[in-house]
């Protein structure tokens, strides 16, 4: 279920109960002027655990998987877009934040399962020093066209 808060000066806010809650006061997505603006999304689950993070039960060593995190991020974005009647095909631009460019190849291998050059969004990928949790390798922010 999503809460849509209309009549704001900057459009409608979409806050989805079934997605991980924002870490500050911002919506999952905002609809304004025929566009959908999706906040930066990670692989965080509603219970505050993360896709693509594996802890060895014996040693406690943490292994991070860029492909699993990328898949989870894109599918989280897809769920958020669907709350407004849109889908991944509506995305016109993505900004991708990677903690380490060594993950670029693995990220692209999963990304290419969802998007084609001819029909997919424009994209910018940048390396960042860190993300809000040390278990995060990736965050993506999206802009999409509304269907209505």
PDB file of C-alpha atoms in Angstrom:
ATOM      1  CA  UNK A   1       0.000   0.000   0.000  1.00  0.00           C
ATOM      2  CA  UNK A   2       1.185   3.481  -0.733  1.00  0.00           C
ATOM      3  CA  UNK A   3       0.214   6.802   0.720  1.00  0.00           C
ATOM      4  CA  UNK A   4      -0.162   9.516  -1.889  1.00  0.00           C
ATOM      5  CA  UNK A   5      -0.081  12.984  -0.426  1.00  0.00           C
ATOM      6  CA  UNK A   6      -1.590  15.398  -2.996  1.00  0.00           C
ATOM      7  CA  UNK A   7      -1.834  19.175  -3.278  1.00  0.00           C
ATOM      8  CA  UNK A   8       1.704  20.069  -2.278  1.00  0.00           C
ATOM      9  CA  UNK A   9       3.329  22.985  -4.092  1.00  0.00           C
ATOM     10  CA  UNK A  10       5.907  20.530  -5.446  1.00  0.00           C
ATOM     11  CA  UNK A  11       3.517  17.766  -6.518  1.00  0.00           C
ATOM     12  CA  UNK A  12       2.300  14.517  -5.015  1.00  0.00           C
ATOM     13  CA  UNK A  13       4.466  12.552  -2.600  1.00  0.00           C
ATOM     14  CA  UNK A  14       4.437   8.744  -2.724  1.00  0.00           C
ATOM     15  CA  UNK A  15       5.352   6.957   0.517  1.00  0.00           C
ATOM     16  CA  UNK A  16       5.108   3.171   0.269  1.00  0.00           C
ATOM     17  CA  UNK A  17       4.368   1.246   3.452  1.00  0.00           C
ATOM     18  CA  UNK A  18       5.809  -2.008   2.055  1.00  0.00           C
ATOM     19  CA  UNK A  19       9.225  -0.482   1.170  1.00  0.00           C
ATOM     20  CA  UNK A  20      12.087   0.444   3.488  1.00  0.00           C
ATOM     21  CA  UNK A  21      11.282   3.708   5.234  1.00  0.00           C
ATOM     22  CA  UNK A  22      13.301   6.812   4.365  1.00  0.00           C
ATOM     23  CA  UNK A  23      16.087   7.674   6.792  1.00  0.00           C
ATOM     24  CA  UNK A  24      14.931  11.316   6.891  1.00  0.00           C
ATOM     25  CA  UNK A  25      11.850  13.311   5.890  1.00  0.00           C
ATOM     26  CA  UNK A  26      11.512  12.596   2.159  1.00  0.00           C
ATOM     27  CA  UNK A  27       9.167  10.447   0.049  1.00  0.00           C
ATOM     28  CA  UNK A  28      10.073   7.419  -2.024  1.00  0.00           C
ATOM     29  CA  UNK A  29       8.902   9.347  -5.066  1.00  0.00           C
ATOM     30  CA  UNK A  30       7.369  12.645  -6.085  1.00  0.00           C
ATOM     31  CA  UNK A  31       5.041  13.225  -9.058  1.00  0.00           C
ATOM     32  CA  UNK A  32       5.204  16.707 -10.579  1.00  0.00           C
ATOM     33  CA  UNK A  33       4.754  18.258 -14.006  1.00  0.00           C
ATOM     34  CA  UNK A  34       4.258  14.942 -15.802  1.00  0.00           C
ATOM     35  CA  UNK A  35       7.354  13.383 -14.248  1.00  0.00           C
ATOM     36  CA  UNK A  36       8.118  10.916 -11.473  1.00  0.00           C
ATOM     37  CA  UNK A  37      11.198  11.635  -9.382  1.00  0.00           C
ATOM     38  CA  UNK A  38      12.384   8.588  -7.434  1.00  0.00           C
ATOM     39  CA  UNK A  39      14.609   9.277  -4.432  1.00  0.00           C
ATOM     40  CA  UNK A  40      17.951   7.496  -4.187  1.00  0.00           C
ATOM     41  CA  UNK A  41      17.112   3.817  -3.663  1.00  0.00           C
ATOM     42  CA  UNK A  42      19.308   1.070  -2.202  1.00  0.00           C
ATOM     43  CA  UNK A  43      18.936  -2.659  -1.620  1.00  0.00           C
ATOM     44  CA  UNK A  44      17.598  -2.052   1.913  1.00  0.00           C
ATOM     45  CA  UNK A  45      14.584  -4.169   2.831  1.00  0.00           C
ATOM     46  CA  UNK A  46      11.670  -3.009   5.034  1.00  0.00           C
ATOM     47  CA  UNK A  47      13.249  -4.841   8.019  1.00  0.00           C
ATOM     48  CA  UNK A  48      16.470  -2.803   7.531  1.00  0.00           C
ATOM     49  CA  UNK A  49      18.511  -5.743   6.253  1.00  0.00           C
ATOM     50  CA  UNK A  50      20.077  -5.628   2.798  1.00  0.00           C
ATOM     51  CA  UNK A  51      19.940  -7.747  -0.337  1.00  0.00           C
ATOM     52  CA  UNK A  52      23.385  -8.736  -1.515  1.00  0.00           C
ATOM     53  CA  UNK A  53      24.933  -8.815   1.963  1.00  0.00           C
ATOM     54  CA  UNK A  54      26.051 -12.183   3.316  1.00  0.00           C
ATOM     55  CA  UNK A  55      27.561 -12.815   6.746  1.00  0.00           C
ATOM     56  CA  UNK A  56      29.523 -16.005   7.383  1.00  0.00           C
ATOM     57  CA  UNK A  57      27.899 -17.618  10.462  1.00  0.00           C
ATOM     58  CA  UNK A  58      31.236 -18.930  11.712  1.00  0.00           C
ATOM     59  CA  UNK A  59      33.686 -16.104  11.053  1.00  0.00           C
ATOM     60  CA  UNK A  60      31.280 -13.165  10.852  1.00  0.00           C
ATOM     61  CA  UNK A  61      32.981 -12.047   7.637  1.00  0.00           C
ATOM     62  CA  UNK A  62      30.710  -9.930   5.441  1.00  0.00           C
ATOM     63  CA  UNK A  63      30.593 -10.461   1.670  1.00  0.00           C
ATOM     64  CA  UNK A  64      28.900  -7.894  -0.564  1.00  0.00           C
ATOM     65  CA  UNK A  65      27.485  -8.801  -3.989  1.00  0.00           C
ATOM     66  CA  UNK A  66      27.050  -6.004  -6.559  1.00  0.00           C
ATOM     67  CA  UNK A  67      24.848  -8.079  -8.884  1.00  0.00           C
ATOM     68  CA  UNK A  68      22.384  -8.949  -6.095  1.00  0.00           C
ATOM     69  CA  UNK A  69      22.340  -5.370  -4.835  1.00  0.00           C
ATOM     70  CA  UNK A  70      21.815  -3.976  -8.346  1.00  0.00           C
ATOM     71  CA  UNK A  71      18.915  -6.368  -8.985  1.00  0.00           C
ATOM     72  CA  UNK A  72      17.285  -5.400  -5.671  1.00  0.00           C
ATOM     73  CA  UNK A  73      17.696  -1.666  -6.327  1.00  0.00           C
ATOM     74  CA  UNK A  74      16.178  -1.861  -9.816  1.00  0.00           C
ATOM     75  CA  UNK A  75      13.285  -3.999  -8.564  1.00  0.00           C
ATOM     76  CA  UNK A  76      12.711  -1.590  -5.658  1.00  0.00           C
ATOM     77  CA  UNK A  77      12.529   1.273  -8.165  1.00  0.00           C
ATOM     78  CA  UNK A  78      10.121  -0.761 -10.306  1.00  0.00           C
ATOM     79  CA  UNK A  79       7.807  -1.316  -7.311  1.00  0.00           C
ATOM     80  CA  UNK A  80       7.868   2.381  -6.470  1.00  0.00           C
ATOM     81  CA  UNK A  81       7.082   3.365 -10.075  1.00  0.00           C
ATOM     82  CA  UNK A  82       4.199   0.866 -10.212  1.00  0.00           C
ATOM     83  CA  UNK A  83       2.537   2.711  -7.315  1.00  0.00           C
ATOM     84  CA  UNK A  84       1.985   5.547  -9.811  1.00  0.00           C
ATOM     85  CA  UNK A  85       0.991   3.295 -12.721  1.00  0.00           C
ATOM     86  CA  UNK A  86       4.438   3.425 -14.339  1.00  0.00           C
ATOM     87  CA  UNK A  87       7.216   0.874 -14.879  1.00  0.00           C
ATOM     88  CA  UNK A  88      10.893   0.660 -15.782  1.00  0.00           C
ATOM     89  CA  UNK A  89      10.008   1.512 -19.410  1.00  0.00           C
ATOM     90  CA  UNK A  90       8.951   4.984 -18.216  1.00  0.00           C
ATOM     91  CA  UNK A  91      12.404   5.860 -16.878  1.00  0.00           C
ATOM     92  CA  UNK A  92      14.126   8.580 -18.892  1.00  0.00           C
ATOM     93  CA  UNK A  93      17.227   9.149 -16.741  1.00  0.00           C
ATOM     94  CA  UNK A  94      19.161   7.328 -14.024  1.00  0.00           C
ATOM     95  CA  UNK A  95      21.945   8.494 -11.748  1.00  0.00           C
ATOM     96  CA  UNK A  96      23.940   5.593 -10.318  1.00  0.00           C
ATOM     97  CA  UNK A  97      26.208   5.939  -7.300  1.00  0.00           C
ATOM     98  CA  UNK A  98      28.859   3.233  -6.858  1.00  0.00           C
ATOM     99  CA  UNK A  99      31.151   3.107  -3.842  1.00  0.00           C
ATOM    100  CA  UNK A 100      33.869   1.524  -5.974  1.00  0.00           C
ATOM    101  CA  UNK A 101      34.268   1.515  -9.748  1.00  0.00           C
ATOM    102  CA  UNK A 102      35.664  -2.028  -9.503  1.00  0.00           C
ATOM    103  CA  UNK A 103      31.956  -2.977  -9.284  1.00  0.00           C
ATOM    104  CA  UNK A 104      31.133  -1.251 -12.604  1.00  0.00           C
ATOM    105  CA  UNK A 105      31.351  -4.448 -14.677  1.00  0.00           C
ATOM    106  CA  UNK A 106      29.191  -6.475 -12.252  1.00  0.00           C
ATOM    107  CA  UNK A 107      26.680  -3.628 -12.025  1.00  0.00           C
ATOM    108  CA  UNK A 108      26.463  -3.409 -15.831  1.00  0.00           C
ATOM    109  CA  UNK A 109      25.988  -7.169 -16.181  1.00  0.00           C
ATOM    110  CA  UNK A 110      22.831  -7.004 -14.039  1.00  0.00           C
ATOM    111  CA  UNK A 111      21.674  -3.608 -15.370  1.00  0.00           C
ATOM    112  CA  UNK A 112      21.728  -4.959 -18.933  1.00  0.00           C
ATOM    113  CA  UNK A 113      19.096  -7.565 -17.957  1.00  0.00           C
ATOM    114  CA  UNK A 114      16.604  -4.726 -17.409  1.00  0.00           C
ATOM    115  CA  UNK A 115      17.443  -2.075 -20.013  1.00  0.00           C
ATOM    116  CA  UNK A 116      18.365  -1.865 -23.713  1.00  0.00           C
ATOM    117  CA  UNK A 117      20.374   0.975 -25.257  1.00  0.00           C
ATOM    118  CA  UNK A 118      17.653   1.676 -27.851  1.00  0.00           C
ATOM    119  CA  UNK A 119      14.789   2.044 -25.380  1.00  0.00           C
ATOM    120  CA  UNK A 120      16.396   2.458 -21.959  1.00  0.00           C
ATOM    121  CA  UNK A 121      17.104   5.606 -19.997  1.00  0.00           C
ATOM    122  CA  UNK A 122      20.078   7.894 -20.243  1.00  0.00           C
ATOM    123  CA  UNK A 123      22.478   7.170 -17.404  1.00  0.00           C
ATOM    124  CA  UNK A 124      25.273   8.695 -15.392  1.00  0.00           C
ATOM    125  CA  UNK A 125      27.400   6.536 -13.109  1.00  0.00           C
ATOM    126  CA  UNK A 126      29.644   8.139 -10.515  1.00  0.00           C
ATOM    127  CA  UNK A 127      31.908   6.839  -7.788  1.00  0.00           C
ATOM    128  CA  UNK A 128      31.173   8.146  -4.306  1.00  0.00           C
ATOM    129  CA  UNK A 129      33.249   7.970  -1.167  1.00  0.00           C
ATOM    130  CA  UNK A 130      30.518   6.163   0.769  1.00  0.00           C
ATOM    131  CA  UNK A 131      26.776   5.577   1.094  1.00  0.00           C
ATOM    132  CA  UNK A 132      24.634   5.726   4.277  1.00  0.00           C
ATOM    133  CA  UNK A 133      25.511   2.150   5.316  1.00  0.00           C
ATOM    134  CA  UNK A 134      28.862   0.353   4.927  1.00  0.00           C
ATOM    135  CA  UNK A 135      27.037  -2.660   3.441  1.00  0.00           C
ATOM    136  CA  UNK A 136      25.838  -0.627   0.457  1.00  0.00           C
ATOM    137  CA  UNK A 137      27.707  -0.810  -2.825  1.00  0.00           C
ATOM    138  CA  UNK A 138      25.120   1.042  -4.936  1.00  0.00           C
ATOM    139  CA  UNK A 139      22.295   3.579  -4.867  1.00  0.00           C
ATOM    140  CA  UNK A 140      20.220   4.703  -7.861  1.00  0.00           C
ATOM    141  CA  UNK A 141      18.008   7.750  -8.375  1.00  0.00           C
ATOM    142  CA  UNK A 142      15.518   7.827 -11.255  1.00  0.00           C
ATOM    143  CA  UNK A 143      13.398  10.246 -13.276  1.00  0.00           C
ATOM    144  CA  UNK A 144      10.478   8.800 -15.239  1.00  0.00           C
ATOM    145  CA  UNK A 145       7.565   9.992 -17.354  1.00  0.00           C
ATOM    146  CA  UNK A 146       4.062   9.653 -15.908  1.00  0.00           C
ATOM    147  CA  UNK A 147       1.546   7.538 -17.796  1.00  0.00           C
ATOM    148  CA  UNK A 148      -1.264   9.915 -16.878  1.00  0.00           C
TER     149      UNK A 148
END
